[in-house]
Coordinates of C-alpha atoms and ligand atoms in Angstrom, one line a residue:
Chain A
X1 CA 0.0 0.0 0.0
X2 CA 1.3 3.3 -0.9
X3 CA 1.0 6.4 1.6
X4 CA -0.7 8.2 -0.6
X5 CA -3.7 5.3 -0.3
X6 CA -3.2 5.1 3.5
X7 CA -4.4 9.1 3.6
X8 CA -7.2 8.8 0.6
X9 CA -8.9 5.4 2.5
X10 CA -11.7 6.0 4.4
X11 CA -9.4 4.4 7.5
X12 CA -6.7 6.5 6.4
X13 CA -8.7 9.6 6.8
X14 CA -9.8 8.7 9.8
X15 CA -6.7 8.2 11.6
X16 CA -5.9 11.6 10.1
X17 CA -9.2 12.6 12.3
X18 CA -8.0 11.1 15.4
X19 CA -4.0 12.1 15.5
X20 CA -5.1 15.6 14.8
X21 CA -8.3 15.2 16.9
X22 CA -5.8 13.7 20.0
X23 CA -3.3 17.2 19.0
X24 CA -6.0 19.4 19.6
X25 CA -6.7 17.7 22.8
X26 CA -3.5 18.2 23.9
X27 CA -3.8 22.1 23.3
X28 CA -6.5 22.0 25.7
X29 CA -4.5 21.0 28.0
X30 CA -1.8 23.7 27.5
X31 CA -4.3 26.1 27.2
X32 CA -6.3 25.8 29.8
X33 CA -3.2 25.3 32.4
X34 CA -1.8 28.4 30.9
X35 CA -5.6 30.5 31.2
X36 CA -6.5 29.2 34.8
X37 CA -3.4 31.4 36.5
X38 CA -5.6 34.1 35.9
X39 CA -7.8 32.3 39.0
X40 CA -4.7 33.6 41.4
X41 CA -6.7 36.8 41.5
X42 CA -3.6 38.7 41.3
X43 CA -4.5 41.4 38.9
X44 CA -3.5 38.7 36.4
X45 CA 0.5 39.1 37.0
X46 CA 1.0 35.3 36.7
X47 CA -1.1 34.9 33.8
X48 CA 0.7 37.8 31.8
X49 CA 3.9 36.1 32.5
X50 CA 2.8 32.8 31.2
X51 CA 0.9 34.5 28.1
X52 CA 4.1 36.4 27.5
X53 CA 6.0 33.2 27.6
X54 CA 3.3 31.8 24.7
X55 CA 3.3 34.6 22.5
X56 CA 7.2 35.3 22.5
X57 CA 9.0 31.6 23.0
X58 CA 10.4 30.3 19.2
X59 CA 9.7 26.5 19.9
X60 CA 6.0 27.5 21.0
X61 CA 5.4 30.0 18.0
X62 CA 6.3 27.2 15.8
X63 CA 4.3 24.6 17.1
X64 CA 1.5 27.7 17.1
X65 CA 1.7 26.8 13.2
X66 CA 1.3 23.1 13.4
X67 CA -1.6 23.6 15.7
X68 CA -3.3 25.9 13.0
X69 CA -2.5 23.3 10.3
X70 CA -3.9 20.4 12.2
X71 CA -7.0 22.3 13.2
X72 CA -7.0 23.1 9.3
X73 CA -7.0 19.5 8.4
X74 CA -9.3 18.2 11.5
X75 CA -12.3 20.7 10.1
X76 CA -11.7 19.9 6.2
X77 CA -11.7 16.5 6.5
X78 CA -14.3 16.3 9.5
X79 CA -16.6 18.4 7.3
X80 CA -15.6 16.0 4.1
X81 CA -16.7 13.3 6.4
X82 CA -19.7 14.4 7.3
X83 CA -21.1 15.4 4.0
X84 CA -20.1 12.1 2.6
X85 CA -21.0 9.9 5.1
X86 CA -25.1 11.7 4.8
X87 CA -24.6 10.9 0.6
X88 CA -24.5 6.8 1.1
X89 CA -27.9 6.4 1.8
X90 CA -30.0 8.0 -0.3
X91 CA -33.4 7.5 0.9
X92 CA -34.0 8.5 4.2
X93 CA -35.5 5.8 7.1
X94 CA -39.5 6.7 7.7
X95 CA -39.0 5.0 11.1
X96 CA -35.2 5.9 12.8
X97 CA -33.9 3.9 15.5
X98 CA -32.8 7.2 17.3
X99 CA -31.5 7.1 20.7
X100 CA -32.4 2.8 21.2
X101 CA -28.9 2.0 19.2
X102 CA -26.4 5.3 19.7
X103 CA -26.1 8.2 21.8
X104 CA -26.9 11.7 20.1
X105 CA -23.7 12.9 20.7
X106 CA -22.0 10.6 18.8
X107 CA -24.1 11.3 15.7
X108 CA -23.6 14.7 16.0
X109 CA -20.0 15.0 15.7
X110 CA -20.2 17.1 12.5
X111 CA -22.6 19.8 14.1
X112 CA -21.0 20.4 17.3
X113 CA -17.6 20.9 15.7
X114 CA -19.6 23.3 13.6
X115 CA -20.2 25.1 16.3
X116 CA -16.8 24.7 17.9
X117 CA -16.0 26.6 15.0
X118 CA -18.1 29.4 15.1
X119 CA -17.3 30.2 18.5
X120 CA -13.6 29.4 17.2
X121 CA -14.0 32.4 15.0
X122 CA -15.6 34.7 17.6
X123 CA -12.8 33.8 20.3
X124 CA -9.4 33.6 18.2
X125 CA -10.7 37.2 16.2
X126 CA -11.3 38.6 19.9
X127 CA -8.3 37.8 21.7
X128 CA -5.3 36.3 19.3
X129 CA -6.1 37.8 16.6
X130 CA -5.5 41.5 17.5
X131 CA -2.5 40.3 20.1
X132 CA -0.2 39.0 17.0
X133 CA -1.3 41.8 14.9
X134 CA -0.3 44.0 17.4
X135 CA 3.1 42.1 17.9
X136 CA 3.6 41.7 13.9
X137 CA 3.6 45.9 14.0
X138 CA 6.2 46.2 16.7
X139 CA 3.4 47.3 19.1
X140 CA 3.9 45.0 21.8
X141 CA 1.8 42.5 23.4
X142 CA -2.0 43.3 24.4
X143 CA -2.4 43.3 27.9
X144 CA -4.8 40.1 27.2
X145 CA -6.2 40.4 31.3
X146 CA -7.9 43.3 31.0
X147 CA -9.0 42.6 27.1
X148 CA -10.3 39.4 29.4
X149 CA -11.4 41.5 32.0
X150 CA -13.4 44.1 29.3
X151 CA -15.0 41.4 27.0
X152 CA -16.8 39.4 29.7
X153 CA -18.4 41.9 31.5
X154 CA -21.0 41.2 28.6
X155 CA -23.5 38.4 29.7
X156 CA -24.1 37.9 25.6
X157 CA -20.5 37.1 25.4
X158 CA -20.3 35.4 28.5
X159 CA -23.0 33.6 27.2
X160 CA -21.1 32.3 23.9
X161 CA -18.8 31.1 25.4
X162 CA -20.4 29.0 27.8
X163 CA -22.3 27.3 24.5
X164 CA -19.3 26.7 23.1
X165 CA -17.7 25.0 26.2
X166 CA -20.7 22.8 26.1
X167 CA -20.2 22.1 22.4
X168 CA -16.5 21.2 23.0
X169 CA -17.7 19.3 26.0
X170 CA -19.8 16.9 24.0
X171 CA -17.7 16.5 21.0
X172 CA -15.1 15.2 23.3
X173 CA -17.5 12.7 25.2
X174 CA -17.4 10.9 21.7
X175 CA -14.3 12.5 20.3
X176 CA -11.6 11.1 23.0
X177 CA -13.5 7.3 23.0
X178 CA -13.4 7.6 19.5
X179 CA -10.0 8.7 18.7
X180 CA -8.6 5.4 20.6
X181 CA -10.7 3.0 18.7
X182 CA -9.5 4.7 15.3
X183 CA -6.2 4.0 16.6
X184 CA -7.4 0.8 17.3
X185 CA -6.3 1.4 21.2
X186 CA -10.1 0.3 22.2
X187 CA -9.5 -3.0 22.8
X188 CA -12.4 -4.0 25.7
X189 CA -9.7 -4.4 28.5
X190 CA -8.7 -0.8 28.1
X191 CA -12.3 0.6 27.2
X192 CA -13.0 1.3 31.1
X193 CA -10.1 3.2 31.6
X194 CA -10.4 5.0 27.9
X195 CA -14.0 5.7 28.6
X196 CA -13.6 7.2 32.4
X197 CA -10.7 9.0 31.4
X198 CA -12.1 10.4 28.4
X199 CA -15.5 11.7 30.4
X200 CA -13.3 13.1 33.2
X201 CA -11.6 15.0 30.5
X202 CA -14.5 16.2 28.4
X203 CA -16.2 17.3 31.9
X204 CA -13.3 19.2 33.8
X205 CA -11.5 20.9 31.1
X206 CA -14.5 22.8 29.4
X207 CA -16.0 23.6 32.8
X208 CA -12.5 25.3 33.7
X209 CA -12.6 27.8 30.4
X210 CA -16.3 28.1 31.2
X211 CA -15.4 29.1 34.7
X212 CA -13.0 31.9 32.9
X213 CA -15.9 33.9 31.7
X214 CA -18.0 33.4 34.8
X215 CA -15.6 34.2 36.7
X216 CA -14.5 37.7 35.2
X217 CA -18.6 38.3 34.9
X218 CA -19.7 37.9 38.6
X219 CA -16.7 39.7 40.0
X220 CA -15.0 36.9 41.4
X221 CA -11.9 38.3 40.0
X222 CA -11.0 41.8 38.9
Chain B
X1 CA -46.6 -17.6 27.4
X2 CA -50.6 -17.6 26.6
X3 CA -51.1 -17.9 22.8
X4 CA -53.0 -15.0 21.6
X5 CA -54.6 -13.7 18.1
X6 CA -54.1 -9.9 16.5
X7 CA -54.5 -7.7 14.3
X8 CA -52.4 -5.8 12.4
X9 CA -52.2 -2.8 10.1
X10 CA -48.7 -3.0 8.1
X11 CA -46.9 -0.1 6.2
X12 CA -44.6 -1.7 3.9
X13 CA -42.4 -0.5 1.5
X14 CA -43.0 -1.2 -2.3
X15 CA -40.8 -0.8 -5.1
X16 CA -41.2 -2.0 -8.7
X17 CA -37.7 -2.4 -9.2
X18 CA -34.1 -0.8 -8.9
X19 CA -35.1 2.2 -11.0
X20 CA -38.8 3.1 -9.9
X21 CA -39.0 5.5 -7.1
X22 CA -41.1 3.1 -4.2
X23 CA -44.0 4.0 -1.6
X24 CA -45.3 2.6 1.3
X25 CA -48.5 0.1 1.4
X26 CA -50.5 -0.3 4.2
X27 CA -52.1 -3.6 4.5
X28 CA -54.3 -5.3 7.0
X29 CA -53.1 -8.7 8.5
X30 CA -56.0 -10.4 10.2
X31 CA -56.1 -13.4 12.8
X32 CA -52.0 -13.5 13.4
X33 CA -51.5 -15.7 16.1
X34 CA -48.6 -14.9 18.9
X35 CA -46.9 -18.2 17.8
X36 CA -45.8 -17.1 14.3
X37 CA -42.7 -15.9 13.4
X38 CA -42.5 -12.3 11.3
X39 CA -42.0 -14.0 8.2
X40 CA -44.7 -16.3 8.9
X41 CA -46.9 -13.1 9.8
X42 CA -45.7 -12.6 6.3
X43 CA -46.3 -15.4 4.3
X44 CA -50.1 -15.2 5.5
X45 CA -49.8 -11.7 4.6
X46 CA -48.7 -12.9 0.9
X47 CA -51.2 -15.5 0.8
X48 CA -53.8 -13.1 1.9
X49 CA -52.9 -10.9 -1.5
X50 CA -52.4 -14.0 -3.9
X51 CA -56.0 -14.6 -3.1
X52 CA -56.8 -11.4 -3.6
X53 CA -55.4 -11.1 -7.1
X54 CA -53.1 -8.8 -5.8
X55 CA -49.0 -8.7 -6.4
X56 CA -47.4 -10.6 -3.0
X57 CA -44.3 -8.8 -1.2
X58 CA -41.0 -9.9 -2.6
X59 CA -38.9 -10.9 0.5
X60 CA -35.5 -12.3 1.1
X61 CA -35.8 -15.5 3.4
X62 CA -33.5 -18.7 3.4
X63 CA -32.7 -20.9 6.2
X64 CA -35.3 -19.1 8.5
X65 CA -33.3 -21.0 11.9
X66 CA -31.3 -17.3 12.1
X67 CA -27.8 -18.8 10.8
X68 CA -27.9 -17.6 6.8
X69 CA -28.3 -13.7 7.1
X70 CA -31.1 -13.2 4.1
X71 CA -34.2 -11.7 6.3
X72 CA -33.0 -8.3 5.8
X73 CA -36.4 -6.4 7.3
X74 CA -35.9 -2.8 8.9
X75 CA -38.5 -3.0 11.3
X76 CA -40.0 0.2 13.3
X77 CA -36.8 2.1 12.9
X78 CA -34.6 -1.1 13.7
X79 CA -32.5 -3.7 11.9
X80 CA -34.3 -7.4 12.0
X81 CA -36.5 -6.0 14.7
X82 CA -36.5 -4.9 18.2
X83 CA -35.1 -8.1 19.7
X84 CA -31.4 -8.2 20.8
X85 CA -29.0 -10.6 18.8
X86 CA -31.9 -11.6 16.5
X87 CA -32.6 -11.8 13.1
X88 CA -35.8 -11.5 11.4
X89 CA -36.8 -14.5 10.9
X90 CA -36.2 -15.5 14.7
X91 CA -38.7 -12.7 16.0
X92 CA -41.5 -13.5 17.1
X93 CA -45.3 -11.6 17.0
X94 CA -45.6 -12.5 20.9
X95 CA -43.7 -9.3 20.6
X96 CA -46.7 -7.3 19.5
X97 CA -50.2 -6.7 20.5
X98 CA -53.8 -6.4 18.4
X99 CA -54.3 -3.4 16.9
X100 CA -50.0 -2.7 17.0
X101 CA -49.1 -0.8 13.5
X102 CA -45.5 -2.0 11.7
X103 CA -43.6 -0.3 9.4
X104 CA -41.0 -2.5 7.5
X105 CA -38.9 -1.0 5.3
X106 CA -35.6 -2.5 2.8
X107 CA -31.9 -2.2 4.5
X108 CA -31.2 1.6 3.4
X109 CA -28.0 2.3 2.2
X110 CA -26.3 3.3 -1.9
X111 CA -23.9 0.3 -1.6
X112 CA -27.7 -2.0 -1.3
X113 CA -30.0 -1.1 -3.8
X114 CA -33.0 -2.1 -3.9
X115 CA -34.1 -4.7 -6.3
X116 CA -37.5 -5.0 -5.6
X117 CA -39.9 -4.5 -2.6
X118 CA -37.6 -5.4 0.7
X119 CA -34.9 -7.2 -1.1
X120 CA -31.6 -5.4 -2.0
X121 CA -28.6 -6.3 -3.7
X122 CA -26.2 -7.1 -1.0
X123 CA -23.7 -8.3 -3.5
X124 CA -21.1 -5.8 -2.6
X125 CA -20.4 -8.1 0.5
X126 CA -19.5 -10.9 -2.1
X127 CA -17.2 -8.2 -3.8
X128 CA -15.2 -7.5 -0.9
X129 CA -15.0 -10.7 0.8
X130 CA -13.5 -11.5 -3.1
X131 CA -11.0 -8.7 -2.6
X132 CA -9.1 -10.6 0.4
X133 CA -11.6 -12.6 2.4
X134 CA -9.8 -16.0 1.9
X135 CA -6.3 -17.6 2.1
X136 CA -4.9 -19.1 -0.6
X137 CA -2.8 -21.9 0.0
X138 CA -3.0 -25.8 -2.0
X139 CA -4.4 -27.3 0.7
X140 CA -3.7 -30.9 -0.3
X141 CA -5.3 -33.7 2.1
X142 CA -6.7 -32.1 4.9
X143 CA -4.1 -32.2 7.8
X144 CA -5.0 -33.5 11.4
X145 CA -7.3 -30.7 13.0
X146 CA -4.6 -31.1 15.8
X147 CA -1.4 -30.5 13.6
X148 CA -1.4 -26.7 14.0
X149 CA -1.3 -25.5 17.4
X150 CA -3.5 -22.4 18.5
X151 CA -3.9 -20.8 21.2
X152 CA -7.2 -21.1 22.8
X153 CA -7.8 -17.7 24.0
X154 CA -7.0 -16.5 20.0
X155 CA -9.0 -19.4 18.7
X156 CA -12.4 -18.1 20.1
X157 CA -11.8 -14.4 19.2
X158 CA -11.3 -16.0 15.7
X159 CA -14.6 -18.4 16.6
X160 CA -16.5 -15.4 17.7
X161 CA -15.4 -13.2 14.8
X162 CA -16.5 -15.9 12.1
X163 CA -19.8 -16.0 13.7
X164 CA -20.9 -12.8 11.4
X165 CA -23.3 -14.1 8.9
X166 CA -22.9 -11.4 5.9
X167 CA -26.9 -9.8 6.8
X168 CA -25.8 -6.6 6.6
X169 CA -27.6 -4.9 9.0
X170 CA -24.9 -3.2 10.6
X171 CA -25.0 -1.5 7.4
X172 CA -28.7 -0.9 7.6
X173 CA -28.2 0.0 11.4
X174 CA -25.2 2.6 10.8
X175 CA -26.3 6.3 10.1
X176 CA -22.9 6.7 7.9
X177 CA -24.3 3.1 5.9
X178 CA -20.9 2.1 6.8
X179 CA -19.4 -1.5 6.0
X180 CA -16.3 -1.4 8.6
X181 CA -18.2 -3.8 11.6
X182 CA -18.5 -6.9 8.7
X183 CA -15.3 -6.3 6.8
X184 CA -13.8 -6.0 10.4
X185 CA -15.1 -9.2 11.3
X186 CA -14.0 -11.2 8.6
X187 CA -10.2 -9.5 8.7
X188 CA -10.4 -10.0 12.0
X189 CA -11.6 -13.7 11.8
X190 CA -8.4 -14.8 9.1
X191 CA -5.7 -12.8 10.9
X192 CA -6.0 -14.3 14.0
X193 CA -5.5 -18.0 12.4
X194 CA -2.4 -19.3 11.7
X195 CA -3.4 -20.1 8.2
X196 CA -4.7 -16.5 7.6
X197 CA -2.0 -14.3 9.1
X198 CA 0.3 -14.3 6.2
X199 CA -1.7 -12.8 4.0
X200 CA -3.3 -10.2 6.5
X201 CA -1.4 -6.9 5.2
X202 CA -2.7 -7.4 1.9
X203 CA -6.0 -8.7 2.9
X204 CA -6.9 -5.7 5.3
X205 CA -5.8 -3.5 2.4
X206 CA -7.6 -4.7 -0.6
X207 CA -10.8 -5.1 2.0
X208 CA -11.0 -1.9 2.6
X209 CA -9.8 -0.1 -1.0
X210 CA -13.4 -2.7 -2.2
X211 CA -15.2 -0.8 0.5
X212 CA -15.0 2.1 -0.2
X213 CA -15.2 1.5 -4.1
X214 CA -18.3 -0.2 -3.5
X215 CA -19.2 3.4 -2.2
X216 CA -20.2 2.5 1.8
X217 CA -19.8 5.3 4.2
X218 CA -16.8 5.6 6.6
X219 CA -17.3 4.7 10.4
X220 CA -17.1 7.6 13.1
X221 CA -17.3 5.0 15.8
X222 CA -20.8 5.4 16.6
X223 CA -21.8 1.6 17.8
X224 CA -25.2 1.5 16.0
X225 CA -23.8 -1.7 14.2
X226 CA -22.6 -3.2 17.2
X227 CA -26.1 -2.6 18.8
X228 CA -28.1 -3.8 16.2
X229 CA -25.7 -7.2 15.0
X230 CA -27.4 -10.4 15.5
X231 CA -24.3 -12.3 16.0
X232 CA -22.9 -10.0 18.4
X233 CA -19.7 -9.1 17.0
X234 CA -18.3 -6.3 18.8
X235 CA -16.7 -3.2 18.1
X236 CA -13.0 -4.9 19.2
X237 CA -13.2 -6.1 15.7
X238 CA -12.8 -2.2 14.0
X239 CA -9.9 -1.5 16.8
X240 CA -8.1 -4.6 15.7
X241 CA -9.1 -3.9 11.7
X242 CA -7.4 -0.4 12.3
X243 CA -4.7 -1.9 14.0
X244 CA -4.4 -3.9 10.9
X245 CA -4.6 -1.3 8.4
X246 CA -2.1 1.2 10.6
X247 CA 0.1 -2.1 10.5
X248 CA 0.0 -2.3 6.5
X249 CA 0.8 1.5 6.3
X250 CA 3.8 1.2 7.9
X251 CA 4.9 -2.0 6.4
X252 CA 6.7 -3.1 2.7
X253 CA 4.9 -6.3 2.8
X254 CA 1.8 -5.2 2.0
X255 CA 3.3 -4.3 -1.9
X256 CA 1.1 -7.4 -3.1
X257 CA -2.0 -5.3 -2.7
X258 CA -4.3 -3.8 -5.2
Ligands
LIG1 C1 -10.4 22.2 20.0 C2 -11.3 21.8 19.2 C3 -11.5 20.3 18.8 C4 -11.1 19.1 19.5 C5 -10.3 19.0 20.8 C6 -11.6 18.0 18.7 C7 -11.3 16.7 19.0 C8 -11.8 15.6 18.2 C9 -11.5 14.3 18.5 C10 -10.5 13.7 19.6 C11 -12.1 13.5 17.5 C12 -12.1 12.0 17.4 C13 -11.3 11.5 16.2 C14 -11.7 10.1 15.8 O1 -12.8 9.8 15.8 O2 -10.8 9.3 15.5 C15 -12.8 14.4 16.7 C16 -13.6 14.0 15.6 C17 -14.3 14.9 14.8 N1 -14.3 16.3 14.9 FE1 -13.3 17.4 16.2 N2 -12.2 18.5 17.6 C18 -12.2 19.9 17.7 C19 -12.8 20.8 16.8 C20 -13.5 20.4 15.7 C21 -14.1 21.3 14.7 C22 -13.9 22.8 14.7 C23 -14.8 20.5 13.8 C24 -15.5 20.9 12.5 C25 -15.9 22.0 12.1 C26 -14.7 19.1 14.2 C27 -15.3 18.1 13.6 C28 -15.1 16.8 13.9 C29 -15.7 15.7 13.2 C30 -16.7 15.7 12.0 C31 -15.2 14.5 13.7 C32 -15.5 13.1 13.3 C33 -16.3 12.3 14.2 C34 -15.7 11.0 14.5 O3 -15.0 10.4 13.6 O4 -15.8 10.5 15.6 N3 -13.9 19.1 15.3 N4 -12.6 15.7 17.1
LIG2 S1 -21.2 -7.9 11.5 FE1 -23.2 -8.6 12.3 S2 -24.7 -7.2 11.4 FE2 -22.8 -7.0 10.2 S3 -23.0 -8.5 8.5 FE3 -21.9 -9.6 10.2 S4 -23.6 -10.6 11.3 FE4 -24.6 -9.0 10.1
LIG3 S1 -33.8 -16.5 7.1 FE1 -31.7 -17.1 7.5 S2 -31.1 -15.8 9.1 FE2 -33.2 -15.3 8.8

């Protein structure tokens, strides 16, 4: 089999789906370690220092552009997917076995990353956006605690991004389950341990960024 | 259980042929007793309409004992019925009551068309078990069952994996109307046996490149199929197919494929 087959298969796509699936994951992580110092409630001085630290380290800058390509490729291909996957059957059931075979969730993969996106837009145009433009014209960095600070004293954007927290939330119930058994990691003795780690994950890390938000909007922190 | 008589109003779908756009029917199936199985509610159904004059349902039965996988019937929104592990022909009206309406409508899905009424062509199956679902060695005399040691634990996944009988309705069941829980069954099924493995990186490959060509959507790990399988083959089967494939990828001795 030649590598160009392995990516044009539907298996080979898929694993494409998972590795950058399991990268983005792994951004969350970052991310949300790097966004919760602003929870030390000290006028955000630790958080500037780590955001300072991501927005001027080489190593991190680069991987910024791998992380931009791989959420590139995760959408393309997760939308391809998804429109392709609808075209095989061409006439609809009358009588759909709805929630008595799956769970919702997982067979709505394609609309909750749509909506990941759209609150992707929103979020990276408010906050990342203007801090590398800003860089790029040798203004310095945006003092990104009280852009924080400003932007969520809105309960309509405070609102946003609780929806999209939820989104992310459920796409990574199925997501993180799903990304092992591309791999074909599922095997039943590790599907506890996958499944409980994956929920734990897809419960804790979107109610933290949720939290941000909240946080800023009832005054917990200034 | 207490035997027990109904009667029941049936929507079921009707199609002239391949080309012909179909409809639903609705019929009335008197005196069905609790005893019968669905295809039996059917063949009363049928004979019902022959005397009638009217045009009986074309069907796809064979063995009716649950073991040959030809009672494809999508049955109130599920595959072969409500009943867990069962097919068709193995469900029984004790499951409904007098005055109960059923719709029954073909296995759905571009890689089955339709041929006529609830039978489709299920013939892409054949195609891709005739892309790599077989080991070719000259087997000579058979040699002693004995001869060629397996482990036990292997040989039962291998046992359980063979037990798919080619229905399709993890097909039918599957909102992507995708192949991978069968073709992952029988890859699985061959590369666990000595006799299969050598062939395995070119087998998994040539599987799947006839799955997709045969135009069946690609799984996204939803577990309809696994839900809905009569045979209960379970989703370990697609981790160990990946496995299989990720194992071709990486590997020169799958250069004998398609
Ligand atoms: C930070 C954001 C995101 C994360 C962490 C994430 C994570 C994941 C993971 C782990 C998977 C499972 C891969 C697999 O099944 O092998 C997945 C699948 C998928 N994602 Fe995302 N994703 C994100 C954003 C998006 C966006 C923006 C879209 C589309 C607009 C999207 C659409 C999809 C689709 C359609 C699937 C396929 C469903 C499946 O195969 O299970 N995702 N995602
Ligand atoms: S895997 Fe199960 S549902 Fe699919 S064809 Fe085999 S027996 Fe039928
Ligand atoms: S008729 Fe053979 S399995 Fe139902």
């Amino acid at each position: 089999m030649s590598w160009k087959n392995a990516f044009s298969s539907s298996v080979g796509k898929k694993i494409q789906m998972a590795l950058t699936g399991l990268f983005l994951v792994l951004f969350l992580v970052v991310h949300c370690y790097v966004n919760a110092m602003i929870f030390w409630d000290d006028n955000g001085a630790k958080f500037t220092e780590a955001a300072h630290f991501m927005g001027t380290n080489v190593v991190i800058r680069i991987t910024e552009i791998g992380l931009f390509a791989f959420l590139i490729l995760h959408i393309v291909q997760g939308l391809k997917l998804w429109a392709q996957n609808r075209s095989r059957r061409n006439t609809r059931y009358a009588v759909s076995a709805g929630n008595a075979t799956s769970k919702w969730y997982s067979r709505s993969m394609g609309i909750l990353g749509t909506l990941i996106l759209l609150f992707l837009i929103l979020h990276i145009s408010a906050f990342w956006a203007p801090n590398r433009a800003s860089q790029t014209m040798g203004n310095g960095e945006l003092d990104l605690y009280a852009m924080m600070r400003d932007a969520f004293q809105s309960l309509f954007v405070v609102v946003i991004y609780v929806l999209g927290c939820i989104s992310l939330a459920w796409h990574l119930v199925h997501g993180f389950y799903s990304a092992f058994q591309t791999l074909g990691l599922a095997m039943n003795k590790y599907k506890g341990i996958i499944n409980v780690v994956g929920v734990a994950f897809s419960i804790i890390v979107p109610l933290i960024f949720a939290l941000m938000p909240i946080a800023f909007y009832l005054h917990w922190i200034e | 259980m207490e035997h027990y008589t109904m009667n029941l109003t049936l929507k079921v779908w009707k199609q002239k042929n391949k080309n012909e756009k179909g409809r639903f029917e609705t019929y009335q199936v008197k005196n069905v007793s609790s005893e019968m199985s669905f295809l039996e509610m059917f063949d009363v159904l049928n004979e019902q309409l022959i005397a009638e004059g009217k045009e009986p349902i074309a069907f796809d039965h064979d063995c009716r004992e649950g073991i040959c996988g030809m009672c494809s019937m999508y049955i109130n929104g599920r595959a072969h019925g409500p009943w867990h592990h069962t097919t068709t022909c193995q469900l029984h009206m004790r499951e409904y009551k007098d005055g109960d309406t059923i719709v029954v409508e073909p296995w759905r899905a571009s890689a089955f068309p339709v041929i006529k009424d609830l039978v489709v062509d299920r013939q892409s199956f054949d195609r891709i078990i005739q892309a790599g679902g077989y080991v070719s060695v000259n087997t000579g005399n058979a040699v002693d069952a004995n001869a060629l040691p397996i482990e036990k634990h292997m040989a039962d996944e291998a046992f359980a994996s063979a037990a798919c009988i080619g229905c399709g309705a993890c097909v039918a069941a599957c909102p992507n109307a995708s192949a991978m829980l069968f073709v992952s069954a029988k890859v699985s099924h061959l590369a666990m046996l000595p006799q299969g493995s050598p062939e395995r990186k070119e087998r998994v490959t040539n599987m799947i490149n006839q799955m997709d060509k045969e135009g069946f959507g690609s799984c996204t790990n939803i577990g309809a199929c696994e839900a809905e399988c009569p045979k209960g083959i379970s989703l370990e089967n697609i981790a160990r197919l990946n496995r299989e494939y990720i194992g071709a990828m990486f590997d020169g001795g799958s250069q004998n494929a398609k």
